XYZ file of C-alpha atoms in Angstrom:
361
model
C 30.234 -48.274 -70.106
C 31.333 -50.566 -67.870
C 28.230 -51.909 -66.635
C 27.591 -55.625 -68.357
C 23.958 -55.648 -67.523
C 23.307 -52.099 -69.171
C 25.554 -53.039 -71.765
C 23.429 -55.924 -72.273
C 20.289 -53.814 -72.325
C 21.188 -51.712 -74.740
C 22.300 -54.185 -77.280
C 18.600 -55.727 -76.784
C 16.747 -52.563 -77.416
C 18.854 -52.165 -80.570
C 18.525 -55.455 -81.491
C 14.457 -55.252 -81.566
C 14.221 -51.505 -82.942
C 14.330 -50.140 -86.654
C 16.840 -47.487 -85.474
C 16.591 -45.045 -88.521
C 18.913 -42.197 -89.968
C 16.273 -39.732 -90.780
C 19.114 -37.610 -92.531
C 21.662 -39.863 -94.404
C 24.630 -38.281 -96.445
C 26.734 -41.664 -97.060
C 26.404 -41.314 -100.804
C 29.605 -38.628 -100.417
C 31.765 -41.442 -99.481
C 30.084 -44.080 -101.328
C 30.641 -42.164 -104.999
C 34.258 -41.620 -103.943
C 35.261 -45.022 -102.938
C 33.505 -46.223 -106.355
C 35.193 -43.678 -108.631
C 38.257 -45.414 -106.885
C 37.362 -49.155 -107.735
C 35.087 -50.317 -104.463
C 31.975 -51.902 -105.526
C 29.235 -53.623 -103.371
C 29.986 -51.379 -100.733
C 26.166 -51.435 -98.965
C 27.068 -55.171 -98.414
C 30.694 -54.866 -97.484
C 30.617 -52.121 -95.300
C 27.471 -50.182 -94.604
C 25.138 -52.656 -94.208
C 27.441 -54.568 -91.583
C 28.034 -51.027 -89.970
C 24.598 -50.393 -89.699
C 23.746 -53.948 -88.448
C 25.468 -53.425 -85.212
C 23.499 -50.880 -83.980
C 19.893 -51.724 -85.264
C 19.794 -49.098 -88.385
C 17.377 -50.735 -90.479
C 15.833 -47.863 -92.534
C 17.667 -44.705 -94.023
C 16.845 -41.320 -95.587
C 19.417 -40.907 -97.985
C 19.951 -37.467 -99.347
C 20.561 -37.725 -103.338
C 20.947 -33.897 -103.769
C 20.256 -30.396 -103.082
C 21.014 -26.895 -102.672
C 24.944 -27.472 -101.732
C 27.114 -28.673 -104.499
C 28.787 -30.426 -101.651
C 26.106 -33.464 -101.790
C 26.578 -33.854 -105.515
C 30.249 -34.226 -105.938
C 31.083 -30.748 -106.170
C 28.706 -30.196 -109.627
C 26.994 -26.921 -109.579
C 24.399 -28.292 -112.127
C 22.077 -29.520 -109.098
C 19.847 -31.509 -111.139
C 22.637 -33.487 -113.260
C 24.332 -33.748 -109.734
C 21.141 -35.314 -108.717
C 20.868 -37.717 -111.417
C 24.228 -39.236 -110.985
C 23.889 -40.021 -107.266
C 20.936 -41.744 -108.540
C 22.572 -43.508 -110.768
C 25.410 -44.727 -108.709
C 23.151 -45.694 -106.037
C 21.275 -47.735 -108.746
C 24.541 -49.166 -109.762
C 24.991 -50.320 -105.707
C 20.893 -51.609 -105.833
C 21.831 -53.913 -108.720
C 25.083 -55.321 -106.956
C 23.359 -55.605 -103.473
C 19.661 -55.826 -104.026
C 20.096 -58.859 -101.087
C 20.240 -56.615 -98.589
C 18.943 -53.294 -99.298
C 15.844 -51.790 -101.043
C 14.542 -48.772 -102.489
C 11.199 -48.180 -100.881
C 8.377 -46.003 -102.413
C 5.585 -46.914 -100.443
C 4.211 -48.041 -96.983
C 4.126 -51.521 -98.854
C 7.664 -51.645 -99.768
C 8.960 -50.335 -96.411
C 6.910 -53.454 -94.846
C 8.214 -56.011 -97.285
C 12.086 -54.813 -97.144
C 11.722 -54.892 -93.285
C 10.157 -58.546 -93.647
C 12.882 -59.653 -95.805
C 15.593 -58.378 -93.491
C 16.510 -55.569 -96.335
C 17.831 -52.146 -95.454
C 15.364 -49.663 -96.379
C 16.180 -47.122 -98.667
C 14.419 -43.669 -98.771
C 15.427 -40.888 -101.357
C 15.548 -37.378 -100.321
C 16.735 -33.921 -101.649
C 18.108 -31.355 -99.157
C 17.126 -28.191 -100.923
C 14.663 -27.181 -104.122
C 17.413 -26.157 -106.675
C 17.447 -29.451 -108.576
C 13.704 -28.655 -109.261
C 14.169 -25.030 -110.802
C 15.197 -26.463 -114.306
C 15.684 -23.902 -116.796
C 16.258 -19.956 -115.947
C 13.469 -18.041 -115.471
C 11.124 -21.388 -116.365
C 8.935 -22.574 -113.657
C 8.149 -26.346 -114.200
C 6.953 -29.137 -111.862
C 7.865 -31.498 -114.295
C 11.271 -32.109 -112.185
C 9.226 -32.523 -109.143
C 7.443 -35.061 -111.080
C 10.231 -36.881 -112.625
C 12.246 -37.496 -109.574
C 9.272 -38.407 -107.918
C 9.208 -41.745 -110.309
C 12.671 -42.102 -109.841
C 12.447 -42.874 -105.855
C 12.232 -39.345 -104.475
C 9.784 -39.301 -101.417
C 11.094 -35.613 -99.095
C 11.762 -32.532 -100.447
C 13.520 -30.057 -98.201
C 12.642 -26.721 -99.939
C 15.492 -24.726 -99.266
C 19.318 -25.019 -97.989
C 20.468 -21.701 -95.899
C 20.344 -19.574 -98.905
C 17.803 -18.362 -101.721
C 16.379 -20.625 -104.333
C 13.719 -20.098 -106.803
C 11.073 -21.847 -104.321
C 11.743 -20.041 -101.042
C 14.104 -18.131 -98.744
C 16.482 -20.344 -96.643
C 17.377 -19.146 -92.567
C 20.363 -16.852 -93.899
C 17.863 -14.974 -95.738
C 15.531 -14.462 -93.126
C 16.124 -10.642 -92.473
C 14.483 -10.289 -96.149
C 10.907 -11.902 -94.454
C 11.018 -13.731 -97.874
C 8.109 -16.736 -97.674
C 7.548 -18.926 -100.875
C 7.914 -17.704 -104.104
C 5.027 -18.769 -106.682
C 7.062 -21.668 -107.974
C 7.761 -22.505 -104.213
C 3.772 -22.657 -103.544
C 3.200 -24.947 -106.696
C 5.921 -27.429 -105.358
C 4.199 -27.702 -101.978
C 0.705 -28.197 -103.746
C 2.040 -30.606 -105.840
C 3.861 -32.371 -102.911
C 0.868 -32.725 -101.341
C -1.256 -34.444 -103.897
C 1.889 -36.906 -104.674
C 1.992 -37.700 -100.860
C 5.428 -36.603 -100.097
C 7.316 -35.859 -97.075
C 8.053 -32.110 -96.982
C 10.849 -30.956 -94.710
C 11.090 -27.733 -93.106
C 14.469 -27.520 -91.598
C 16.559 -24.554 -93.016
C 13.852 -22.792 -94.313
C 13.284 -19.394 -93.223
C 10.359 -18.253 -90.353
C 8.215 -16.738 -93.397
C 8.637 -19.777 -95.680
C 7.663 -22.083 -92.881
C 4.557 -19.876 -91.859
C 3.572 -20.721 -95.939
C 4.063 -23.953 -95.442
C 2.404 -23.960 -92.355
C -0.815 -22.224 -94.365
C -0.578 -24.429 -97.606
C 0.102 -27.735 -96.474
C -2.097 -29.835 -93.795
C -0.524 -32.918 -93.400
C 2.224 -34.224 -91.396
C 5.441 -32.226 -91.953
C 9.316 -32.945 -90.747
C 12.071 -31.194 -89.601
C 14.831 -34.219 -90.269
C 17.966 -32.221 -88.638
C 17.159 -29.443 -86.391
C 17.151 -29.139 -82.734
C 15.173 -26.974 -80.238
C 16.192 -23.249 -80.206
C 15.200 -22.807 -76.221
C 18.266 -25.262 -75.269
C 20.490 -24.105 -77.924
C 19.958 -20.441 -79.682
C 20.849 -21.412 -82.746
C 18.750 -19.793 -86.157
C 18.997 -23.600 -88.069
C 17.129 -24.493 -84.523
C 13.290 -24.785 -83.683
C 11.416 -22.418 -81.603
C 8.753 -23.905 -79.230
C 5.720 -23.447 -81.356
C 7.192 -24.747 -83.884
C 7.839 -27.962 -82.238
C 4.118 -27.818 -81.202
C 2.901 -27.355 -84.477
C 4.732 -29.995 -85.779
C 3.573 -32.574 -83.360
C 0.057 -31.275 -83.573
C 0.041 -32.521 -87.072
C 1.618 -35.995 -86.293
C 5.427 -35.201 -87.564
C 9.147 -35.256 -86.200
C 11.688 -33.358 -85.324
C 14.683 -35.109 -86.318
C 17.896 -33.934 -84.133
C 21.027 -32.940 -85.746
C 24.329 -34.217 -84.351
C 26.109 -30.880 -85.491
C 28.049 -29.523 -81.927
C 27.239 -25.891 -82.971
C 23.006 -27.016 -82.983
C 23.465 -28.947 -79.691
C 25.106 -26.268 -77.951
C 26.481 -22.996 -78.337
C 29.907 -22.720 -76.366
C 33.445 -23.670 -77.436
C 32.975 -26.963 -76.368
C 32.360 -29.891 -78.029
C 28.381 -31.080 -77.533
C 28.681 -34.515 -75.856
C 25.379 -36.894 -75.858
C 24.374 -35.597 -72.610
C 24.070 -32.098 -74.477
C 22.071 -33.848 -77.042
C 19.795 -35.752 -74.590
C 18.831 -32.094 -73.154
C 17.282 -31.190 -76.435
C 15.318 -34.561 -76.256
C 14.139 -33.496 -72.730
C 13.043 -30.342 -73.706
C 11.020 -31.696 -76.952
C 9.466 -34.462 -74.666
C 8.672 -31.770 -71.985
C 6.819 -30.073 -74.444
C 4.866 -32.715 -76.931
C 5.651 -36.069 -75.621
C 8.105 -38.798 -76.752
C 6.169 -39.407 -80.244
C 7.793 -36.671 -82.130
C 11.563 -36.754 -82.064
C 13.860 -38.875 -83.695
C 17.455 -38.817 -84.808
C 18.452 -36.609 -88.202
C 22.239 -36.740 -87.544
C 23.517 -35.116 -90.506
C 26.820 -36.921 -91.379
C 28.749 -39.825 -92.893
C 31.602 -41.499 -91.296
C 33.993 -40.606 -93.911
C 36.784 -43.099 -93.912
C 38.779 -41.338 -96.580
C 39.764 -37.769 -97.113
C 36.797 -36.381 -99.756
C 38.710 -33.305 -100.901
C 36.893 -32.535 -103.818
C 33.643 -32.256 -101.873
C 34.485 -31.253 -98.527
C 35.802 -28.174 -97.027
C 35.988 -25.639 -93.822
C 32.201 -25.140 -94.260
C 32.577 -22.957 -90.998
C 30.183 -20.527 -92.486
C 27.641 -21.761 -94.753
C 25.893 -19.216 -97.072
C 25.881 -16.602 -94.322
C 24.749 -19.330 -91.516
C 27.806 -20.145 -88.847
C 28.273 -23.784 -87.894
C 32.380 -23.773 -86.145
C 35.241 -24.953 -87.621
C 35.296 -28.196 -89.306
C 37.333 -29.967 -86.826
C 34.522 -29.257 -84.121
C 31.427 -30.807 -86.175
C 30.773 -33.740 -83.674
C 31.987 -35.086 -80.407
C 33.974 -38.547 -80.371
C 30.541 -39.810 -78.278
C 28.597 -38.566 -81.494
C 30.698 -38.601 -84.587
C 29.078 -41.706 -86.102
C 26.688 -44.536 -86.528
C 28.717 -46.921 -83.961
C 27.965 -44.119 -81.356
C 23.865 -44.759 -81.484
C 24.288 -46.890 -78.407
C 25.583 -43.629 -76.374
C 22.355 -42.038 -77.015
C 20.135 -44.954 -75.422
C 22.544 -45.376 -72.664
C 22.163 -41.831 -71.536
C 18.396 -41.917 -72.056
C 18.295 -44.672 -69.603
C 20.489 -42.946 -67.260
C 17.771 -40.439 -67.115
C 15.040 -42.812 -66.729
C 12.906 -43.148 -70.081
C 10.949 -45.928 -70.821
C 12.017 -48.506 -73.078
C 9.427 -47.794 -75.242
C 9.916 -44.280 -75.306
C 13.662 -44.787 -76.557
C 12.551 -47.259 -79.294
C 10.445 -44.311 -80.470
C 13.567 -41.588 -80.601
C 15.880 -44.228 -82.541
C 13.164 -44.466 -85.072
C 10.042 -45.579 -84.394
C 8.607 -42.276 -84.472
C 10.319 -41.643 -88.472
C 8.402 -45.267 -89.374
C 5.373 -44.298 -88.246
C 5.495 -40.882 -90.597
C 7.083 -42.706 -93.265
C 4.542 -45.207 -93.309
C 1.536 -42.775 -92.669
C 2.718 -40.770 -95.529
C 3.746 -42.904 -98.002
C 0.456 -44.574 -99.043
């Protein structure tokens, strides 16, 4: 980018936009750094980084079906509590720059105060399972009281709520417990995330849940034929309900060739979705964390996760899309393709903000 005028225009867009990471895994790195003695990481590291590119809100993943999200623990509920505890320690140290938000009012107050909006989500329902052979909604309600506002029902595999995409061949939808969870989420006015969910489960969700839904980190299957991506009819259904598709920056979900997917490949997905449903239903759910340290106890080669192929670890992200600092590259390509600035603001965060404010009453 060697055009000063273009650079200034991009910087101005990011200054005035509430840029949102709709699927954020930074707790992996934060917890490892705190274990090594660092403190106040949001104030000293994350918030300055976010401020540089206009990120003012994140959907922070606090647990889920994969133990890499919770410091390697196989006890998914305990691990989720642990992640929340680590965050709450940061909140005590950095409450002047971050805010845990549970409602539209709290989101608006945090933005007005210039604080980073943090929303809690879980990526998979295993933390909700509780005791073996005993289904109860108590854990969902307790996590709600602790601040969790978004639930993705499954990872790639199977849990007691439903089948993930790796189990799609069984044609299994929501279990009776999964059905009860979805109904309780509707009652609590939570965000329901269908990323990773097998098609039969998605159909059950669409039948049971009449509110807006989100696919927080999934791309367009018509552009990249990967099982984790969404068919056009589902994208249209999400849009019709007022929901949002958050685009993953995982290279394998952007294109299927052997080359790293660059920013132009990513924008092909935005082009496709906007062509289907307009610019009001697409956002960014990058699914990365800028690890500045090696977190060996949590990460490994996730080339094959529960039966779904993602490629080799070194090929996850193109250098143009490897972290939050590269978000302006997305804006640059959107401008190059002629997107109006208002549409770009929606993609960068406006659509997710609208959804959060609508659902979290």
